[in-house]
PDB file of C-alpha atoms in Angstrom:
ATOM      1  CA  UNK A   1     -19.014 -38.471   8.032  1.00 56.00           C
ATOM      2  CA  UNK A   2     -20.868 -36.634  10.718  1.00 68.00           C
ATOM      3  CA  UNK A   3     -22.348 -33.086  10.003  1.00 83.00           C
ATOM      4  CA  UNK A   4     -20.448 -29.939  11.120  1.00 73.00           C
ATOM      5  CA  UNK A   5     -21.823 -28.024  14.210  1.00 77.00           C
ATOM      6  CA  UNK A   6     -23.595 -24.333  13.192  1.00 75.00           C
ATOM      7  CA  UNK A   7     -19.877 -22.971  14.750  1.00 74.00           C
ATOM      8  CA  UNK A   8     -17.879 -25.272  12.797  1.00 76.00           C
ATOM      9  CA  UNK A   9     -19.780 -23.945   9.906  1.00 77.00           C
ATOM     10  CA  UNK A  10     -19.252 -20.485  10.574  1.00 73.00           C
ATOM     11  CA  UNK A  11     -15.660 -21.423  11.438  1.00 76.00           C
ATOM     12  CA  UNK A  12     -15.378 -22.422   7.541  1.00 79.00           C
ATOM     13  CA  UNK A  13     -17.201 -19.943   6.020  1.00 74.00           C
ATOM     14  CA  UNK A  14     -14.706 -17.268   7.955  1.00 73.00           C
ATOM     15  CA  UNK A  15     -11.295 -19.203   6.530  1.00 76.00           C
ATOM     16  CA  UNK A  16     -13.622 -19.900   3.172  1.00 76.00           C
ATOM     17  CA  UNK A  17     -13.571 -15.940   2.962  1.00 77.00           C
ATOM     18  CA  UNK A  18      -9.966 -15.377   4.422  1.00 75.00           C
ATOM     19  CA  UNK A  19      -8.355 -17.218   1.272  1.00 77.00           C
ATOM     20  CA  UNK A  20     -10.274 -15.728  -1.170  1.00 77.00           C
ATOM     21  CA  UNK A  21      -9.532 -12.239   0.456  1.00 77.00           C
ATOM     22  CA  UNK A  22      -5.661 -12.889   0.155  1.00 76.00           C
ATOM     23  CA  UNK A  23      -6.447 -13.514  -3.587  1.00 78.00           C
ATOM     24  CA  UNK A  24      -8.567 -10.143  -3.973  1.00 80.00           C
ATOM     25  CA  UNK A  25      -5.962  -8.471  -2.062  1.00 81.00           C
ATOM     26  CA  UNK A  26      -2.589  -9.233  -3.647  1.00 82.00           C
ATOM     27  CA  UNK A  27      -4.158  -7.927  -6.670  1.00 83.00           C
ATOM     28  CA  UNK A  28      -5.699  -5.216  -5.535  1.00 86.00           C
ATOM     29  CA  UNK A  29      -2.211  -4.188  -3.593  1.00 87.00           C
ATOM     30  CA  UNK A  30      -0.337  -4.614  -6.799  1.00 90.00           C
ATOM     31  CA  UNK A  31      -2.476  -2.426  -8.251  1.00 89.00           C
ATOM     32  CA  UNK A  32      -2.483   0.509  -5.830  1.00 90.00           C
ATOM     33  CA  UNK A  33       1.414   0.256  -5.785  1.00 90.00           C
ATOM     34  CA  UNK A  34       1.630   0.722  -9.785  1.00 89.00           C
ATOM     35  CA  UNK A  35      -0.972   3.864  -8.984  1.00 90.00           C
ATOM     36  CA  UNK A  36       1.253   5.140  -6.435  1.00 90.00           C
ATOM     37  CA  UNK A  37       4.311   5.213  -8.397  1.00 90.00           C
ATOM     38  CA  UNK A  38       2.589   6.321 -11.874  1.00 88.00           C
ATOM     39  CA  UNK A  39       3.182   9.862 -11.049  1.00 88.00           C
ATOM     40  CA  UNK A  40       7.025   9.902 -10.310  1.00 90.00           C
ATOM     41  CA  UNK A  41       7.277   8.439 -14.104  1.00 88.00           C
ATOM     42  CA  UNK A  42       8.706  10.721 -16.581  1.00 87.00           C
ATOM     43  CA  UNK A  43       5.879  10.577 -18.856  1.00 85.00           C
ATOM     44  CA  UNK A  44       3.201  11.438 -16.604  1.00 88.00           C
ATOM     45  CA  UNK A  45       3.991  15.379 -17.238  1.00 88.00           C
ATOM     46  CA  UNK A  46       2.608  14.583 -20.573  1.00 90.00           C
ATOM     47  CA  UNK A  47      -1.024  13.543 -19.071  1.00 91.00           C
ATOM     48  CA  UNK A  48      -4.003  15.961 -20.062  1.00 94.00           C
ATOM     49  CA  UNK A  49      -6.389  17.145 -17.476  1.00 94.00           C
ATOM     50  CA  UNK A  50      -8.636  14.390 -18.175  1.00 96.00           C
ATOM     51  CA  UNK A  51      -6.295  11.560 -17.824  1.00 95.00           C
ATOM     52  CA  UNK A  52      -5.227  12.907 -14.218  1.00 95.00           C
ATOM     53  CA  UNK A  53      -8.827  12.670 -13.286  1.00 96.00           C
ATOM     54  CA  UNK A  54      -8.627   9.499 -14.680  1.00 97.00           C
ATOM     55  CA  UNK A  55      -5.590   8.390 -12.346  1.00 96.00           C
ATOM     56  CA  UNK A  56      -7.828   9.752  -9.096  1.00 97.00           C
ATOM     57  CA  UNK A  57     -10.369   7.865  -9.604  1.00 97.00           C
ATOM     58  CA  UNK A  58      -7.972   4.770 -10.403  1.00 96.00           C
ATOM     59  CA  UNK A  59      -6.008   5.947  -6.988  1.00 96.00           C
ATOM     60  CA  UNK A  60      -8.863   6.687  -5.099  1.00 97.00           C
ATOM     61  CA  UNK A  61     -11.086   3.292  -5.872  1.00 96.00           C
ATOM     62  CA  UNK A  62      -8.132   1.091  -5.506  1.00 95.00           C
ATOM     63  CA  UNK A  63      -7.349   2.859  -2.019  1.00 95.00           C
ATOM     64  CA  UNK A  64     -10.570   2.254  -1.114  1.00 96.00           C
ATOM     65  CA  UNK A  65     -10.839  -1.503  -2.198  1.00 94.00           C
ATOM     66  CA  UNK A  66      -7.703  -2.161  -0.180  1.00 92.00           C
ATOM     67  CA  UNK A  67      -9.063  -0.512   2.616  1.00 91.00           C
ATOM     68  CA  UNK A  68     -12.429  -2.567   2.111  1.00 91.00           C
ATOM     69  CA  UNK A  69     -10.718  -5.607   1.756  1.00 88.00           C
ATOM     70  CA  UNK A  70      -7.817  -5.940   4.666  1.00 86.00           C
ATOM     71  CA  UNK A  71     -10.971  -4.367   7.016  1.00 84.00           C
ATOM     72  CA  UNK A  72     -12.042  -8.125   7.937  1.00 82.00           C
ATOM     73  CA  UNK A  73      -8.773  -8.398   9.443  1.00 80.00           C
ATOM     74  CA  UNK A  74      -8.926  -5.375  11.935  1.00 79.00           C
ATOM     75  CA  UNK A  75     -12.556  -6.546  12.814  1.00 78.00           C
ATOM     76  CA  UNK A  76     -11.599 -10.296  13.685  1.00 73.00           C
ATOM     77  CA  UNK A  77      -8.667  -8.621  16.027  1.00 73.00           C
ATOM     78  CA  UNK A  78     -11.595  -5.942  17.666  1.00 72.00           C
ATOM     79  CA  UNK A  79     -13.674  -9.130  18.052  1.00 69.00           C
ATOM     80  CA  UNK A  80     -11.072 -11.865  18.661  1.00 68.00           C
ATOM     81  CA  UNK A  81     -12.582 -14.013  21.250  1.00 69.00           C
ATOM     82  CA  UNK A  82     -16.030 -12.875  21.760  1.00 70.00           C
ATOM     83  CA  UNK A  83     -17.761 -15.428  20.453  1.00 70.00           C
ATOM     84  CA  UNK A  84     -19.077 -12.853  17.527  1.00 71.00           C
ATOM     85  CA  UNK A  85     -17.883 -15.435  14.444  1.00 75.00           C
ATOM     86  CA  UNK A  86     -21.304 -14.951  12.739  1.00 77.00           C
ATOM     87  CA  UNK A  87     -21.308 -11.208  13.011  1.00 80.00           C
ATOM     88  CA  UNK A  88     -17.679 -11.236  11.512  1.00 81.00           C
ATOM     89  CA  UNK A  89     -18.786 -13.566   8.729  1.00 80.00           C
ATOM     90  CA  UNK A  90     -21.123 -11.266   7.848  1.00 83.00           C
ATOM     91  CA  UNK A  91     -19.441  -7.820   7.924  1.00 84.00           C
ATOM     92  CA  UNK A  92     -16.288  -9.622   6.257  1.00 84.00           C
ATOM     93  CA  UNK A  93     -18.630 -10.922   3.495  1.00 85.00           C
ATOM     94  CA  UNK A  94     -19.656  -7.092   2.979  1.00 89.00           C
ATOM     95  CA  UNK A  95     -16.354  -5.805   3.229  1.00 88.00           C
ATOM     96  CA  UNK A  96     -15.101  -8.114   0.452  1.00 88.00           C
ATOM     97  CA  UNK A  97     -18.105  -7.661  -2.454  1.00 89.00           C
ATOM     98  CA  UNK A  98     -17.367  -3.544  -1.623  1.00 93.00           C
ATOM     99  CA  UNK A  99     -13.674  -4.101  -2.143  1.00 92.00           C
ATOM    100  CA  UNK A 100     -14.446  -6.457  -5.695  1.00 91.00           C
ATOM    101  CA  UNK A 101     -16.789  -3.106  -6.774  1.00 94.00           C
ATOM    102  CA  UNK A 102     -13.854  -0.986  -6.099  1.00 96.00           C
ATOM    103  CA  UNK A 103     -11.379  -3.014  -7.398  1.00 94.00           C
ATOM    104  CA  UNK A 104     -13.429  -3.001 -10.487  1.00 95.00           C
ATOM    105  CA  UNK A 105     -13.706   0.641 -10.660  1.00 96.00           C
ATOM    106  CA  UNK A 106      -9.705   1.408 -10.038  1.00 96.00           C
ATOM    107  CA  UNK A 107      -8.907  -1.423 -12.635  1.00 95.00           C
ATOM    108  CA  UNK A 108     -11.394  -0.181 -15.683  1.00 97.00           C
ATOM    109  CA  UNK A 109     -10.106   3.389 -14.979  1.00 97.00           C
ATOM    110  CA  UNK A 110      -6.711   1.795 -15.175  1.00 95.00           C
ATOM    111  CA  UNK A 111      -7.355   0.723 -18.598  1.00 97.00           C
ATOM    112  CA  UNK A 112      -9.120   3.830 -19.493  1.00 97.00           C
ATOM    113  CA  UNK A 113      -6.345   5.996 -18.501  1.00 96.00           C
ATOM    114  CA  UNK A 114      -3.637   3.610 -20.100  1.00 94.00           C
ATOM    115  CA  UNK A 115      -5.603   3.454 -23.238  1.00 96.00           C
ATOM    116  CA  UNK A 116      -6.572   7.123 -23.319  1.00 96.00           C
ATOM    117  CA  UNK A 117      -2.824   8.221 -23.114  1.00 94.00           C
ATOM    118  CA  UNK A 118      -1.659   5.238 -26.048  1.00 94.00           C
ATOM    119  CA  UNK A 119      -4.354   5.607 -28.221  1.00 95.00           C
ATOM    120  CA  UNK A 120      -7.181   7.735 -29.393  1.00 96.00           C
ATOM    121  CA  UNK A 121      -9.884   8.545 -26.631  1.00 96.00           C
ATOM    122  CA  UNK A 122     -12.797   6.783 -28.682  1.00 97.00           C
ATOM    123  CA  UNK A 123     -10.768   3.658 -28.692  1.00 97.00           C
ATOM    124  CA  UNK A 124      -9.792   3.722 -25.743  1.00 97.00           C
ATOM    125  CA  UNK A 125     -13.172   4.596 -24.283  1.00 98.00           C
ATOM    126  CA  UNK A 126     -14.168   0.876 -26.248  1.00 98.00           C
ATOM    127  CA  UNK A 127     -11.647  -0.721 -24.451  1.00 97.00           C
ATOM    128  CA  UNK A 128     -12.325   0.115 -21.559  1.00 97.00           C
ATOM    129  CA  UNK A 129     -16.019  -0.388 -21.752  1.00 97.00           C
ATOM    130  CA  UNK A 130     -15.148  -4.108 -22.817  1.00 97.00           C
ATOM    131  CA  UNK A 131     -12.646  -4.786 -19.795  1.00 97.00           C
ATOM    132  CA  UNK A 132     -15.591  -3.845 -17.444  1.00 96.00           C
ATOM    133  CA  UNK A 133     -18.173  -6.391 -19.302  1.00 97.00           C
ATOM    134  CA  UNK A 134     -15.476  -8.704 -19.139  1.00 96.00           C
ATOM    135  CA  UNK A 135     -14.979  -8.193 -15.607  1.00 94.00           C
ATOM    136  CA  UNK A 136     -18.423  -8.290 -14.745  1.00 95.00           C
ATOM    137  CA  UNK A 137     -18.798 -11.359 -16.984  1.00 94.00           C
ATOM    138  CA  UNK A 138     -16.713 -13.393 -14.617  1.00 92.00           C
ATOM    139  CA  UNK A 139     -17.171 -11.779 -11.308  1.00 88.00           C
ATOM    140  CA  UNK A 140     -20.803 -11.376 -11.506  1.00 89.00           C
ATOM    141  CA  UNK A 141     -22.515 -13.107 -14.656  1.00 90.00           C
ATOM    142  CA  UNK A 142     -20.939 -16.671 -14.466  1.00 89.00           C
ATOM    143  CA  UNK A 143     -21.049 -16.823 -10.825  1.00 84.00           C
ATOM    144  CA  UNK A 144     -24.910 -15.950 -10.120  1.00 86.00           C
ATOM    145  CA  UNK A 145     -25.688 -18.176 -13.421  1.00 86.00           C
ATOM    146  CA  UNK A 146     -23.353 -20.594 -11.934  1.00 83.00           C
ATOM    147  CA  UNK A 147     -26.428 -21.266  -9.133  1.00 79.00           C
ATOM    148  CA  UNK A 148     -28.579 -22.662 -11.596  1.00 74.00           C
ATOM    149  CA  UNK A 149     -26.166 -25.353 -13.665  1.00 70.00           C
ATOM    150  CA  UNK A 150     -27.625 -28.211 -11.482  1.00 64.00           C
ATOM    151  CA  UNK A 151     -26.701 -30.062  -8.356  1.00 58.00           C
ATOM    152  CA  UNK A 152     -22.968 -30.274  -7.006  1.00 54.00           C
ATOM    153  CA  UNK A 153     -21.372 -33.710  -5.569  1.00 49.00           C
ATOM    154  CA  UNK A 154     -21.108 -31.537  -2.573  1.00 53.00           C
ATOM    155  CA  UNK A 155     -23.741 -29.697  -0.390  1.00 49.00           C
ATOM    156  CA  UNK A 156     -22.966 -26.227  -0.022  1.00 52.00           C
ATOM    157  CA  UNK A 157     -26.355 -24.717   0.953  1.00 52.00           C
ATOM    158  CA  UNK A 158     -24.723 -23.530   4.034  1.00 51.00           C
ATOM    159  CA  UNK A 159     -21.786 -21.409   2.812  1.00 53.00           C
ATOM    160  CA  UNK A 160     -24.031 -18.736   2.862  1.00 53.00           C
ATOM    161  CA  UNK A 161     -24.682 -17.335   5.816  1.00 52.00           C
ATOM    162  CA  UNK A 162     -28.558 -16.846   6.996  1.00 50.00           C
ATOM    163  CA  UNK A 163     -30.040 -13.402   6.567  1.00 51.00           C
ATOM    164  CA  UNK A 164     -31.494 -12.066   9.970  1.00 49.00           C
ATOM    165  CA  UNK A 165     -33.484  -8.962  10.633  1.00 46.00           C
ATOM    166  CA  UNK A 166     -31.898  -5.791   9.860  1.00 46.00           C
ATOM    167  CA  UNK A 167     -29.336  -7.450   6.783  1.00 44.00           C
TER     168      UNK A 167
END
């Protein structure tokens, strides 16, 4: 099998990202449309002051991870044929660990403002605290351990793309 060229790579590593972006964002979309709605519900008169502070932060972080995450797709049309692949890898790469942080945000504050309005605010200040270790468990914690398990059948030292000055 012959080795891929350094723009076949980059080729890859931009469809690499593109899946896992739709991934990231039909959950994050989901999300934001349950946020959106939450406040034409009839129980959401019954919210206290701290649970609609809550629900902005929820709004706010998921708006911003969907904005963060559908960005690589406005920058590949601004760049579309300029030859600019690395650049977009790059940026894209950005765009999509900002979205995850967001995404992270808007869901724990989710929970906390589900759980605060359910149950008692200690409780639900527990739960909470536990669904962002357990996010961060498996979006951060088994991935970067993950690089240490040991060789892979395959040779992926090149999904990443090369830091160069200024990254």
């Amino acid at each position: 099998m012959s080795k891929e060229t350094e723009k076949q790579r980059w080729q890859r590593n931009f469809a690499d990202l593109l899946q896992e972006l739709r991934v990231a964002q039909t959950g994050v979309q989901i999300l934001f449309a349950f946020l959106l709605t939450l406040p034409f519900s009839n129980g959401f008169t019954r919210t206290t002051g701290f649970q609609k502070d809550v629900y902005i932060v929820a709004l706010l972080s998921a708006a911003a991870a969907t904005a963060m995450i559908i960005s690589p797709v406005a920058f590949h049309r601004a760049l579309f044929r300029q030859g600019r692949k690395p650049e977009l890898v790059r940026f894209a790469h950005r765009m999509a660990s900002g979205g995850l942080g967001f995404m992270l945000i808007s869901m724990v504050s989710a929970v906390l403002l589900i759980t605060d309005f359910v149950l008692s605010r200690p409780i639900a200040f527990l739960l909470s605290a536990l669904t962002g270790v357990w996010f961060l468990v498996f979006w951060v914690v088994l991935p970067i351990a993950r690089r240490s398990w040991g060789d892979d059948d395959i040779d992926d030292e090149d999904d990443d793309p090369p830091a160069l000055a200024g990254d």
